[in-house]
Amino acid sequence: MEKYNTLLYYCYSTIADAEQFAADHLKFCKSLGLTGRIIVAEEGLNGTVSGTAEACKQYIDTVHADPRFAGIDFKVDEVDTPSFVKMHVRYKSEIVHSGLRNPEIIDPKSKTGKHLNPKEFMEMKDRDDVVVLDVRSNYEHNLGKFKNAITLDIENFRDFPAMINELAQYKDKKILTYCTGGIKCEKASALLLHEGFPEVYQLHGGIIKYGKEAGGKDFEGKCYVFDGRLSVDVNSVNPVVISKCFNCGTVTDKMINCANPECNEHFTQCDNCGEAMEGCCSDACKTHPRKRVYDGTGYYVKVPQPINTDKKGLKLQY
Ligand SMILES: [Zn+2]
Ligand SMILES: [Zn+2]
């Protein structure tokens, strides 16, 4: 059977003509037969792509050959089937939406938290003068997080800046931030520094790299990912399940999207309730006229949207 890889990466590096770059990069990805999602902005690249091992290797080599991207740390997973159906490369104003548009204030290229590799993070995280901060959203940390980590009640990373006041009580501690792959921490830690937190560190490569290189010790539950897998295992040292079925409360780590496309809520649901609820979060969703057929995975390929002519949200391909 053919081997496929899924790559996850990001890079803060200035791209002068980001819109043109996005169009050219889409052609390049298609020429390799890759599928996935890439965001291009003046501040850098954020992507996850999937394809044959050969195509992925060629992609990595070509991207690395560009001096702007020579330092990109690609996280490589082996998968049985490609993790996406289509290839999208989109130009946006930020590679991760932080709601902070002012690069004078938040520019990870010039100032960000100190990077910790997985081993350094593991050694520091349980010290008394350290606070571990999960900068991800509710649907992510509900499924899995580091033991004793502080989590935020946010639905989207763009709500992070509004939570800074709540964190002020930890100003005398060393803050260790983490997220899925590291990209959000670049901005979150930069903002914390800007707000006067004196010692801010970030887990370089995020939970995914920590799982690969440090065995995922003390990460409880699973890690939510933004592709067809929905979640991945991280901890091979002392794993536990922390999430409960949204409907019946049984312990489960199965993450699904609600079968009602207008709801599409990310939530955990056990197989019994999945069958009974047909993959829906509620009775209202179960009787919704547009409800999708639940095949047991709870993952649905996005339905093409009408072309958006707004420059910032330009859909380059459907
Ligand atoms: Zn259940
Ligand atoms: Zn629903």
PDB file of C-alpha atoms and ligand atoms in Angstrom:
ATOM      1  CA  MET A   1       0.000   0.000   0.000  1.00  0.00           C
ATOM      2  CA  GLU A   2       1.234   3.475  -0.837  1.00  0.00           C
ATOM      3  CA  LYS A   3       2.462   5.532   2.110  1.00  0.00           C
ATOM      4  CA  TYR A   4       1.145   9.028   2.616  1.00  0.00           C
ATOM      5  CA  ASN A   5       2.474  11.782   4.808  1.00  0.00           C
ATOM      6  CA  THR A   6       0.765  14.752   6.410  1.00  0.00           C
ATOM      7  CA  LEU A   7       2.967  17.768   7.063  1.00  0.00           C
ATOM      8  CA  LEU A   8       2.314  20.524   9.569  1.00  0.00           C
ATOM      9  CA  TYR A   9       4.401  23.679   9.648  1.00  0.00           C
ATOM     10  CA  TYR A  10       4.488  27.424  10.055  1.00  0.00           C
ATOM     11  CA  CYS A  11       7.032  30.145   9.616  1.00  0.00           C
ATOM     12  CA  TYR A  12       7.151  33.822  10.569  1.00  0.00           C
ATOM     13  CA  SER A  13       9.172  35.353   7.746  1.00  0.00           C
ATOM     14  CA  THR A  14       8.453  38.402   5.601  1.00  0.00           C
ATOM     15  CA  ILE A  15       6.832  37.655   2.237  1.00  0.00           C
ATOM     16  CA  ALA A  16       6.764  40.878   0.232  1.00  0.00           C
ATOM     17  CA  ASP A  17       4.223  39.969  -2.434  1.00  0.00           C
ATOM     18  CA  ALA A  18       2.135  37.526  -0.434  1.00  0.00           C
ATOM     19  CA  GLU A  19      -0.885  37.493  -2.754  1.00  0.00           C
ATOM     20  CA  GLN A  20       1.176  36.593  -5.802  1.00  0.00           C
ATOM     21  CA  PHE A  21       3.120  34.086  -3.737  1.00  0.00           C
ATOM     22  CA  ALA A  22      -0.143  32.394  -2.727  1.00  0.00           C
ATOM     23  CA  ALA A  23      -1.239  31.991  -6.349  1.00  0.00           C
ATOM     24  CA  ASP A  24       2.131  30.590  -7.428  1.00  0.00           C
ATOM     25  CA  HIS A  25       2.331  28.308  -4.423  1.00  0.00           C
ATOM     26  CA  LEU A  26      -1.089  26.823  -5.182  1.00  0.00           C
ATOM     27  CA  LYS A  27       0.111  25.880  -8.681  1.00  0.00           C
ATOM     28  CA  PHE A  28       3.222  24.341  -7.189  1.00  0.00           C
ATOM     29  CA  CYS A  29       1.267  22.275  -4.643  1.00  0.00           C
ATOM     30  CA  LYS A  30      -1.108  21.043  -7.313  1.00  0.00           C
ATOM     31  CA  SER A  31       1.800  20.050  -9.544  1.00  0.00           C
ATOM     32  CA  LEU A  32       2.911  17.714  -6.736  1.00  0.00           C
ATOM     33  CA  GLY A  33      -0.600  16.300  -6.292  1.00  0.00           C
ATOM     34  CA  LEU A  34      -0.808  17.537  -2.698  1.00  0.00           C
ATOM     35  CA  THR A  35      -4.002  18.303  -0.790  1.00  0.00           C
ATOM     36  CA  GLY A  36      -4.311  20.579   2.210  1.00  0.00           C
ATOM     37  CA  ARG A  37      -4.672  24.111   3.457  1.00  0.00           C
ATOM     38  CA  ILE A  38      -2.039  26.827   3.449  1.00  0.00           C
ATOM     39  CA  ILE A  39      -2.398  30.407   4.632  1.00  0.00           C
ATOM     40  CA  VAL A  40      -0.054  33.029   3.211  1.00  0.00           C
ATOM     41  CA  ALA A  41       0.357  36.485   4.730  1.00  0.00           C
ATOM     42  CA  GLU A  42       2.997  39.206   4.654  1.00  0.00           C
ATOM     43  CA  GLU A  43       4.132  37.822   8.035  1.00  0.00           C
ATOM     44  CA  GLY A  44       4.712  34.242   6.845  1.00  0.00           C
ATOM     45  CA  LEU A  45       3.246  30.821   6.082  1.00  0.00           C
ATOM     46  CA  ASN A  46       0.989  28.416   7.974  1.00  0.00           C
ATOM     47  CA  GLY A  47       0.205  25.106   6.350  1.00  0.00           C
ATOM     48  CA  THR A  48      -0.810  21.521   6.560  1.00  0.00           C
ATOM     49  CA  VAL A  49      -0.513  19.410   3.427  1.00  0.00           C
ATOM     50  CA  SER A  50      -0.895  15.756   2.634  1.00  0.00           C
ATOM     51  CA  GLY A  51       0.362  13.573  -0.185  1.00  0.00           C
ATOM     52  CA  THR A  52       2.588  10.666  -1.093  1.00  0.00           C
ATOM     53  CA  ALA A  53       5.832  10.403   0.856  1.00  0.00           C
ATOM     54  CA  GLU A  54       7.672  11.254  -2.364  1.00  0.00           C
ATOM     55  CA  ALA A  55       5.585  14.380  -3.055  1.00  0.00           C
ATOM     56  CA  CYS A  56       5.929  15.544   0.550  1.00  0.00           C
ATOM     57  CA  LYS A  57       9.690  15.151   0.440  1.00  0.00           C
ATOM     58  CA  GLN A  58       9.837  17.179  -2.755  1.00  0.00           C
ATOM     59  CA  TYR A  59       7.644  19.832  -1.167  1.00  0.00           C
ATOM     60  CA  ILE A  60       9.887  20.087   1.916  1.00  0.00           C
ATOM     61  CA  ASP A  61      13.069  20.250  -0.171  1.00  0.00           C
ATOM     62  CA  THR A  62      11.696  22.967  -2.458  1.00  0.00           C
ATOM     63  CA  VAL A  63      10.379  25.106   0.404  1.00  0.00           C
ATOM     64  CA  HIS A  64      13.625  24.720   2.352  1.00  0.00           C
ATOM     65  CA  ALA A  65      15.611  25.837  -0.703  1.00  0.00           C
ATOM     66  CA  ASP A  66      13.996  29.286  -0.386  1.00  0.00           C
ATOM     67  CA  PRO A  67      16.195  31.306   2.030  1.00  0.00           C
ATOM     68  CA  ARG A  68      13.080  32.834   3.639  1.00  0.00           C
ATOM     69  CA  PHE A  69      11.902  29.390   4.681  1.00  0.00           C
ATOM     70  CA  ALA A  70      15.171  27.555   5.232  1.00  0.00           C
ATOM     71  CA  GLY A  71      14.520  27.186   8.955  1.00  0.00           C
ATOM     72  CA  ILE A  72      11.024  25.671   8.784  1.00  0.00           C
ATOM     73  CA  ASP A  73      10.550  22.720  11.104  1.00  0.00           C
ATOM     74  CA  PHE A  74       8.172  20.349   9.290  1.00  0.00           C
ATOM     75  CA  LYS A  75       6.273  17.930  11.511  1.00  0.00           C
ATOM     76  CA  VAL A  76       5.720  14.743   9.518  1.00  0.00           C
ATOM     77  CA  ASP A  77       3.026  12.154  10.236  1.00  0.00           C
ATOM     78  CA  GLU A  78       2.503   8.893   8.381  1.00  0.00           C
ATOM     79  CA  VAL A  79      -1.125   8.378   7.386  1.00  0.00           C
ATOM     80  CA  ASP A  80      -3.012   5.664   5.491  1.00  0.00           C
ATOM     81  CA  THR A  81      -4.955   8.090   3.324  1.00  0.00           C
ATOM     82  CA  PRO A  82      -4.449  11.795   2.515  1.00  0.00           C
ATOM     83  CA  SER A  83      -5.895  13.979   5.297  1.00  0.00           C
ATOM     84  CA  PHE A  84      -7.607  16.403   2.896  1.00  0.00           C
ATOM     85  CA  VAL A  85      -9.666  16.265  -0.268  1.00  0.00           C
ATOM     86  CA  LYS A  86      -8.681  19.542  -1.943  1.00  0.00           C
ATOM     87  CA  MET A  87      -5.761  21.915  -2.095  1.00  0.00           C
ATOM     88  CA  HIS A  88      -6.281  25.495  -0.910  1.00  0.00           C
ATOM     89  CA  VAL A  89      -3.724  28.269  -0.651  1.00  0.00           C
ATOM     90  CA  ARG A  90      -5.251  31.452   0.723  1.00  0.00           C
ATOM     91  CA  TYR A  91      -3.924  34.934   1.195  1.00  0.00           C
ATOM     92  CA  LYS A  92      -4.903  36.506   4.537  1.00  0.00           C
ATOM     93  CA  SER A  93      -3.747  39.409   6.663  1.00  0.00           C
ATOM     94  CA  GLU A  94      -2.372  37.113   9.398  1.00  0.00           C
ATOM     95  CA  ILE A  95      -1.250  33.465   9.354  1.00  0.00           C
ATOM     96  CA  VAL A  96      -3.136  32.889  12.586  1.00  0.00           C
ATOM     97  CA  HIS A  97      -6.010  35.185  13.412  1.00  0.00           C
ATOM     98  CA  SER A  98      -5.087  36.948  16.664  1.00  0.00           C
ATOM     99  CA  GLY A  99      -7.195  40.055  16.320  1.00  0.00           C
ATOM    100  CA  LEU A 100      -3.948  42.007  16.774  1.00  0.00           C
ATOM    101  CA  ARG A 101      -3.391  43.831  13.545  1.00  0.00           C
ATOM    102  CA  ASN A 102      -0.618  46.111  14.682  1.00  0.00           C
ATOM    103  CA  PRO A 103       2.755  44.582  13.789  1.00  0.00           C
ATOM    104  CA  GLU A 104       4.479  47.340  15.778  1.00  0.00           C
ATOM    105  CA  ILE A 105       3.104  45.734  18.925  1.00  0.00           C
ATOM    106  CA  ILE A 106       3.112  42.052  18.097  1.00  0.00           C
ATOM    107  CA  ASP A 107       5.799  40.877  15.723  1.00  0.00           C
ATOM    108  CA  PRO A 108       7.127  37.413  16.559  1.00  0.00           C
ATOM    109  CA  LYS A 109       9.945  38.007  14.072  1.00  0.00           C
ATOM    110  CA  SER A 110      11.457  40.614  16.397  1.00  0.00           C
ATOM    111  CA  LYS A 111      10.209  39.701  19.884  1.00  0.00           C
ATOM    112  CA  THR A 112       8.573  36.545  21.218  1.00  0.00           C
ATOM    113  CA  GLY A 113       8.784  34.148  24.168  1.00  0.00           C
ATOM    114  CA  LYS A 114      11.906  32.036  24.589  1.00  0.00           C
ATOM    115  CA  HIS A 115      11.610  28.758  22.713  1.00  0.00           C
ATOM    116  CA  LEU A 116      11.833  25.582  24.777  1.00  0.00           C
ATOM    117  CA  ASN A 117      12.424  22.273  23.087  1.00  0.00           C
ATOM    118  CA  PRO A 118      10.233  19.377  24.322  1.00  0.00           C
ATOM    119  CA  LYS A 119      12.820  18.135  26.840  1.00  0.00           C
ATOM    120  CA  GLU A 120      13.390  21.613  28.290  1.00  0.00           C
ATOM    121  CA  PHE A 121       9.639  22.126  28.573  1.00  0.00           C
ATOM    122  CA  MET A 122       9.244  18.787  30.347  1.00  0.00           C
ATOM    123  CA  GLU A 123      11.956  19.687  32.852  1.00  0.00           C
ATOM    124  CA  MET A 124      10.542  23.139  33.627  1.00  0.00           C
ATOM    125  CA  LYS A 125       6.798  22.629  33.661  1.00  0.00           C
ATOM    126  CA  ASP A 126       6.362  21.271  37.213  1.00  0.00           C
ATOM    127  CA  ARG A 127       8.512  23.815  39.029  1.00  0.00           C
ATOM    128  CA  ASP A 128       6.870  25.952  41.721  1.00  0.00           C
ATOM    129  CA  ASP A 129       7.706  29.223  40.009  1.00  0.00           C
ATOM    130  CA  VAL A 130       6.180  28.122  36.704  1.00  0.00           C
ATOM    131  CA  VAL A 131       2.669  28.383  35.288  1.00  0.00           C
ATOM    132  CA  VAL A 132       1.776  26.321  32.207  1.00  0.00           C
ATOM    133  CA  LEU A 133      -0.687  28.165  29.992  1.00  0.00           C
ATOM    134  CA  ASP A 134      -2.793  26.554  27.256  1.00  0.00           C
ATOM    135  CA  VAL A 135      -3.502  29.282  24.679  1.00  0.00           C
ATOM    136  CA  ARG A 136      -5.970  27.153  22.681  1.00  0.00           C
ATOM    137  CA  SER A 137      -9.774  27.257  22.591  1.00  0.00           C
ATOM    138  CA  ASN A 138     -12.423  25.362  24.563  1.00  0.00           C
ATOM    139  CA  TYR A 139     -13.059  22.581  22.024  1.00  0.00           C
ATOM    140  CA  GLU A 140      -9.321  21.886  21.992  1.00  0.00           C
ATOM    141  CA  HIS A 141      -8.428  21.852  25.691  1.00  0.00           C
ATOM    142  CA  ASN A 142     -11.664  20.012  26.565  1.00  0.00           C
ATOM    143  CA  LEU A 143     -10.322  17.058  24.575  1.00  0.00           C
ATOM    144  CA  GLY A 144      -6.814  17.168  25.984  1.00  0.00           C
ATOM    145  CA  LYS A 145      -4.310  19.372  27.809  1.00  0.00           C
ATOM    146  CA  PHE A 146      -1.222  19.253  29.985  1.00  0.00           C
ATOM    147  CA  LYS A 147      -1.806  18.173  33.571  1.00  0.00           C
ATOM    148  CA  ASN A 148      -2.237  21.266  35.788  1.00  0.00           C
ATOM    149  CA  ALA A 149      -2.266  23.655  32.829  1.00  0.00           C
ATOM    150  CA  ILE A 150      -4.283  26.852  33.021  1.00  0.00           C
ATOM    151  CA  THR A 151      -6.922  26.953  30.303  1.00  0.00           C
ATOM    152  CA  LEU A 152      -8.908  29.895  28.983  1.00  0.00           C
ATOM    153  CA  ASP A 153     -12.629  30.055  28.324  1.00  0.00           C
ATOM    154  CA  ILE A 154     -12.328  31.166  24.705  1.00  0.00           C
ATOM    155  CA  GLU A 155     -14.006  29.957  21.528  1.00  0.00           C
ATOM    156  CA  ASN A 156     -11.319  31.334  19.215  1.00  0.00           C
ATOM    157  CA  PHE A 157      -7.716  32.486  19.460  1.00  0.00           C
ATOM    158  CA  ARG A 158      -8.750  36.007  18.518  1.00  0.00           C
ATOM    159  CA  ASP A 159     -10.344  36.208  22.009  1.00  0.00           C
ATOM    160  CA  PHE A 160      -6.959  35.601  23.647  1.00  0.00           C
ATOM    161  CA  PRO A 161      -5.941  39.295  24.014  1.00  0.00           C
ATOM    162  CA  ALA A 162      -9.107  39.943  26.054  1.00  0.00           C
ATOM    163  CA  MET A 163      -7.995  37.331  28.622  1.00  0.00           C
ATOM    164  CA  ILE A 164      -4.739  39.083  29.525  1.00  0.00           C
ATOM    165  CA  ASN A 165      -6.254  40.787  32.579  1.00  0.00           C
ATOM    166  CA  GLU A 166      -7.278  37.420  34.021  1.00  0.00           C
ATOM    167  CA  LEU A 167      -3.689  36.268  33.731  1.00  0.00           C
ATOM    168  CA  ALA A 168      -2.229  39.268  35.553  1.00  0.00           C
ATOM    169  CA  GLN A 169      -2.224  37.253  38.826  1.00  0.00           C
ATOM    170  CA  TYR A 170       0.600  35.120  37.369  1.00  0.00           C
ATOM    171  CA  LYS A 171       2.940  38.002  36.579  1.00  0.00           C
ATOM    172  CA  ASP A 172       5.439  36.919  39.237  1.00  0.00           C
ATOM    173  CA  LYS A 173       5.734  33.439  37.707  1.00  0.00           C
ATOM    174  CA  LYS A 174       7.488  32.108  34.676  1.00  0.00           C
ATOM    175  CA  ILE A 175       4.833  31.518  32.013  1.00  0.00           C
ATOM    176  CA  LEU A 176       5.194  28.504  29.707  1.00  0.00           C
ATOM    177  CA  THR A 177       2.752  28.700  26.830  1.00  0.00           C
ATOM    178  CA  TYR A 178       1.809  25.859  24.517  1.00  0.00           C
ATOM    179  CA  CYS A 179      -0.530  25.196  21.602  1.00  0.00           C
ATOM    180  CA  THR A 180      -0.960  22.548  18.892  1.00  0.00           C
ATOM    181  CA  GLY A 181       2.037  23.230  16.674  1.00  0.00           C
ATOM    182  CA  GLY A 182       3.582  26.374  18.163  1.00  0.00           C
ATOM    183  CA  ILE A 183       2.196  29.048  15.838  1.00  0.00           C
ATOM    184  CA  LYS A 184      -0.263  30.623  18.285  1.00  0.00           C
ATOM    185  CA  CYS A 185       2.357  30.731  21.034  1.00  0.00           C
ATOM    186  CA  GLU A 186       4.567  32.951  18.893  1.00  0.00           C
ATOM    187  CA  LYS A 187       1.916  35.679  19.116  1.00  0.00           C
ATOM    188  CA  ALA A 188       0.513  34.825  22.538  1.00  0.00           C
ATOM    189  CA  SER A 189       3.949  34.957  24.175  1.00  0.00           C
ATOM    190  CA  ALA A 190       4.833  38.137  22.284  1.00  0.00           C
ATOM    191  CA  LEU A 191       1.663  39.752  23.623  1.00  0.00           C
ATOM    192  CA  LEU A 192       2.398  38.595  27.200  1.00  0.00           C
ATOM    193  CA  LEU A 193       5.865  40.154  26.987  1.00  0.00           C
ATOM    194  CA  HIS A 194       4.359  43.351  25.623  1.00  0.00           C
ATOM    195  CA  GLU A 195       1.894  43.383  28.545  1.00  0.00           C
ATOM    196  CA  GLY A 196       4.729  43.267  31.056  1.00  0.00           C
ATOM    197  CA  PHE A 197       5.017  39.584  31.935  1.00  0.00           C
ATOM    198  CA  PRO A 198       8.746  39.390  32.612  1.00  0.00           C
ATOM    199  CA  GLU A 199       9.541  35.748  31.846  1.00  0.00           C
ATOM    200  CA  VAL A 200       7.672  34.076  29.025  1.00  0.00           C
ATOM    201  CA  TYR A 201       8.602  30.787  27.361  1.00  0.00           C
ATOM    202  CA  GLN A 202       6.895  28.796  24.617  1.00  0.00           C
ATOM    203  CA  LEU A 203       6.859  25.114  23.716  1.00  0.00           C
ATOM    204  CA  HIS A 204       8.585  25.074  20.335  1.00  0.00           C
ATOM    205  CA  GLY A 205       6.746  22.844  17.862  1.00  0.00           C
ATOM    206  CA  GLY A 206       3.797  22.579  20.222  1.00  0.00           C
ATOM    207  CA  ILE A 207       2.034  19.494  21.547  1.00  0.00           C
ATOM    208  CA  ILE A 208       2.654  17.598  18.306  1.00  0.00           C
ATOM    209  CA  LYS A 209       6.429  17.841  18.523  1.00  0.00           C
ATOM    210  CA  TYR A 210       6.334  17.185  22.285  1.00  0.00           C
ATOM    211  CA  GLY A 211       4.476  13.934  21.584  1.00  0.00           C
ATOM    212  CA  LYS A 212       7.010  12.827  19.008  1.00  0.00           C
ATOM    213  CA  GLU A 213      10.181  13.822  20.844  1.00  0.00           C
ATOM    214  CA  ALA A 214       9.309  13.544  24.542  1.00  0.00           C
ATOM    215  CA  GLY A 215       6.709  10.758  24.463  1.00  0.00           C
ATOM    216  CA  GLY A 216       3.969  13.212  25.402  1.00  0.00           C
ATOM    217  CA  LYS A 217       4.445  12.699  29.153  1.00  0.00           C
ATOM    218  CA  ASP A 218       1.729  14.393  31.286  1.00  0.00           C
ATOM    219  CA  PHE A 219      -0.387  15.411  28.320  1.00  0.00           C
ATOM    220  CA  GLU A 220      -3.863  14.238  29.341  1.00  0.00           C
ATOM    221  CA  GLY A 221      -6.347  13.273  26.649  1.00  0.00           C
ATOM    222  CA  LYS A 222      -5.915  13.745  22.917  1.00  0.00           C
ATOM    223  CA  CYS A 223      -4.758  16.612  20.765  1.00  0.00           C
ATOM    224  CA  TYR A 224      -7.315  18.240  18.481  1.00  0.00           C
ATOM    225  CA  VAL A 225      -5.976  18.691  14.939  1.00  0.00           C
ATOM    226  CA  PHE A 226      -7.354  20.667  12.025  1.00  0.00           C
ATOM    227  CA  ASP A 227      -7.724  17.921   9.454  1.00  0.00           C
ATOM    228  CA  GLY A 228      -9.742  14.791   8.750  1.00  0.00           C
ATOM    229  CA  ARG A 229      -8.249  12.970  11.730  1.00  0.00           C
ATOM    230  CA  LEU A 230      -9.865  15.482  14.172  1.00  0.00           C
ATOM    231  CA  SER A 231      -7.602  14.280  16.987  1.00  0.00           C
ATOM    232  CA  VAL A 232      -4.306  12.449  17.473  1.00  0.00           C
ATOM    233  CA  ASP A 233      -2.696  10.552  20.353  1.00  0.00           C
ATOM    234  CA  VAL A 234       0.172  12.362  22.021  1.00  0.00           C
ATOM    235  CA  ASN A 235       1.074  10.571  25.234  1.00  0.00           C
ATOM    236  CA  SER A 236       2.709   7.141  25.064  1.00  0.00           C
ATOM    237  CA  VAL A 237       4.126   7.400  28.622  1.00  0.00           C
ATOM    238  CA  ASN A 238       1.189   7.936  31.019  1.00  0.00           C
ATOM    239  CA  PRO A 239      -1.957   8.475  28.923  1.00  0.00           C
ATOM    240  CA  VAL A 240      -5.397   9.144  30.436  1.00  0.00           C
ATOM    241  CA  VAL A 241      -8.731  10.110  28.939  1.00  0.00           C
ATOM    242  CA  ILE A 242     -10.149  13.347  30.357  1.00  0.00           C
ATOM    243  CA  SER A 243     -13.034  14.115  28.020  1.00  0.00           C
ATOM    244  CA  LYS A 244     -16.623  12.988  28.503  1.00  0.00           C
ATOM    245  CA  CYS A 245     -19.455  12.281  26.086  1.00  0.00           C
ATOM    246  CA  PHE A 246     -21.381  15.521  25.615  1.00  0.00           C
ATOM    247  CA  ASN A 247     -24.671  13.578  25.691  1.00  0.00           C
ATOM    248  CA  CYS A 248     -24.335  10.924  28.420  1.00  0.00           C
ATOM    249  CA  GLY A 249     -21.159  11.783  30.350  1.00  0.00           C
ATOM    250  CA  THR A 250     -19.343   8.508  29.676  1.00  0.00           C
ATOM    251  CA  VAL A 251     -15.585   8.924  29.413  1.00  0.00           C
ATOM    252  CA  THR A 252     -14.677   9.075  25.706  1.00  0.00           C
ATOM    253  CA  ASP A 253     -12.064  10.753  23.562  1.00  0.00           C
ATOM    254  CA  LYS A 254     -13.975  10.478  20.301  1.00  0.00           C
ATOM    255  CA  MET A 255     -14.206  13.931  18.779  1.00  0.00           C
ATOM    256  CA  ILE A 256     -16.810  14.640  16.112  1.00  0.00           C
ATOM    257  CA  ASN A 257     -18.480  17.500  14.288  1.00  0.00           C
ATOM    258  CA  CYS A 258     -22.252  17.745  14.714  1.00  0.00           C
ATOM    259  CA  ALA A 259     -23.994  16.237  11.663  1.00  0.00           C
ATOM    260  CA  ASN A 260     -26.119  19.358  11.342  1.00  0.00           C
ATOM    261  CA  PRO A 261     -23.981  21.514   9.003  1.00  0.00           C
ATOM    262  CA  GLU A 262     -25.458  24.725  10.389  1.00  0.00           C
ATOM    263  CA  CYS A 263     -24.354  23.704  13.891  1.00  0.00           C
ATOM    264  CA  ASN A 264     -21.128  21.805  13.042  1.00  0.00           C
ATOM    265  CA  GLU A 265     -20.152  22.004  16.738  1.00  0.00           C
ATOM    266  CA  HIS A 266     -16.924  20.191  17.688  1.00  0.00           C
ATOM    267  CA  PHE A 267     -17.675  17.911  20.611  1.00  0.00           C
ATOM    268  CA  THR A 268     -16.915  14.521  22.154  1.00  0.00           C
ATOM    269  CA  GLN A 269     -19.532  11.788  21.806  1.00  0.00           C
ATOM    270  CA  CYS A 270     -19.414   8.068  22.664  1.00  0.00           C
ATOM    271  CA  ASP A 271     -20.236   5.482  19.994  1.00  0.00           C
ATOM    272  CA  ASN A 272     -23.556   4.569  21.651  1.00  0.00           C
ATOM    273  CA  CYS A 273     -24.774   8.152  21.614  1.00  0.00           C
ATOM    274  CA  GLY A 274     -23.333   8.609  18.131  1.00  0.00           C
ATOM    275  CA  GLU A 275     -25.609   5.859  16.903  1.00  0.00           C
ATOM    276  CA  ALA A 276     -28.633   7.044  18.886  1.00  0.00           C
ATOM    277  CA  MET A 277     -28.165  10.724  17.994  1.00  0.00           C
ATOM    278  CA  GLU A 278     -26.997  10.024  14.411  1.00  0.00           C
ATOM    279  CA  GLY A 279     -23.906  12.122  15.091  1.00  0.00           C
ATOM    280  CA  CYS A 280     -25.832  15.143  16.353  1.00  0.00           C
ATOM    281  CA  CYS A 281     -25.269  17.179  19.518  1.00  0.00           C
ATOM    282  CA  SER A 282     -28.982  17.692  20.259  1.00  0.00           C
ATOM    283  CA  ASP A 283     -32.477  16.601  19.282  1.00  0.00           C
ATOM    284  CA  ALA A 284     -32.912  19.898  17.444  1.00  0.00           C
ATOM    285  CA  CYS A 285     -29.888  19.117  15.269  1.00  0.00           C
ATOM    286  CA  LYS A 286     -31.040  15.530  14.790  1.00  0.00           C
ATOM    287  CA  THR A 287     -34.270  16.708  13.158  1.00  0.00           C
ATOM    288  CA  HIS A 288     -32.613  19.461  11.107  1.00  0.00           C
ATOM    289  CA  PRO A 289     -33.552  19.168   7.406  1.00  0.00           C
ATOM    290  CA  ARG A 290     -29.925  19.550   6.230  1.00  0.00           C
ATOM    291  CA  LYS A 291     -28.552  16.907   8.601  1.00  0.00           C
ATOM    292  CA  ARG A 292     -25.686  14.950   7.006  1.00  0.00           C
ATOM    293  CA  VAL A 293     -25.377  11.173   6.977  1.00  0.00           C
ATOM    294  CA  TYR A 294     -23.383  10.008   9.999  1.00  0.00           C
ATOM    295  CA  ASP A 295     -20.856   7.345   8.940  1.00  0.00           C
ATOM    296  CA  GLY A 296     -19.363   6.822  12.390  1.00  0.00           C
ATOM    297  CA  THR A 297     -16.427   9.211  11.914  1.00  0.00           C
ATOM    298  CA  GLY A 298     -18.145  12.541  12.483  1.00  0.00           C
ATOM    299  CA  TYR A 299     -15.928  14.191   9.889  1.00  0.00           C
ATOM    300  CA  TYR A 300     -17.491  15.949   6.920  1.00  0.00           C
ATOM    301  CA  VAL A 301     -15.820  17.395   3.867  1.00  0.00           C
ATOM    302  CA  LYS A 302     -16.622  21.098   3.578  1.00  0.00           C
ATOM    303  CA  VAL A 303     -19.226  21.993   1.004  1.00  0.00           C
ATOM    304  CA  PRO A 304     -17.882  24.551  -1.517  1.00  0.00           C
ATOM    305  CA  GLN A 305     -18.850  28.123  -0.622  1.00  0.00           C
ATOM    306  CA  PRO A 306     -19.752  30.846  -3.122  1.00  0.00           C
ATOM    307  CA  ILE A 307     -16.739  32.822  -4.336  1.00  0.00           C
ATOM    308  CA  ASN A 308     -15.954  35.571  -1.884  1.00  0.00           C
ATOM    309  CA  THR A 309     -14.765  38.683  -3.666  1.00  0.00           C
ATOM    310  CA  ASP A 310     -13.516  40.391  -0.514  1.00  0.00           C
ATOM    311  CA  LYS A 311      -9.776  40.733  -1.058  1.00  0.00           C
ATOM    312  CA  LYS A 312      -8.758  39.513   2.386  1.00  0.00           C
ATOM    313  CA  GLY A 313     -10.929  36.417   2.243  1.00  0.00           C
ATOM    314  CA  LEU A 314     -10.382  35.654  -1.428  1.00  0.00           C
ATOM    315  CA  LYS A 315     -10.985  32.013  -2.133  1.00  0.00           C
ATOM    316  CA  LEU A 316      -8.278  31.044  -4.559  1.00  0.00           C
ATOM    317  CA  GLN A 317      -9.778  27.771  -5.567  1.00  0.00           C
ATOM    318  CA  TYR A 318     -12.970  25.795  -5.361  1.00  0.00           C
TER     319      TYR A 318
HETATM  320 ZN    ZN B   1     -22.656   9.003  25.260  1.00  0.00          ZN
HETATM  321 ZN    ZN B   2     -25.544  20.397  16.701  1.00  0.00          ZN
END
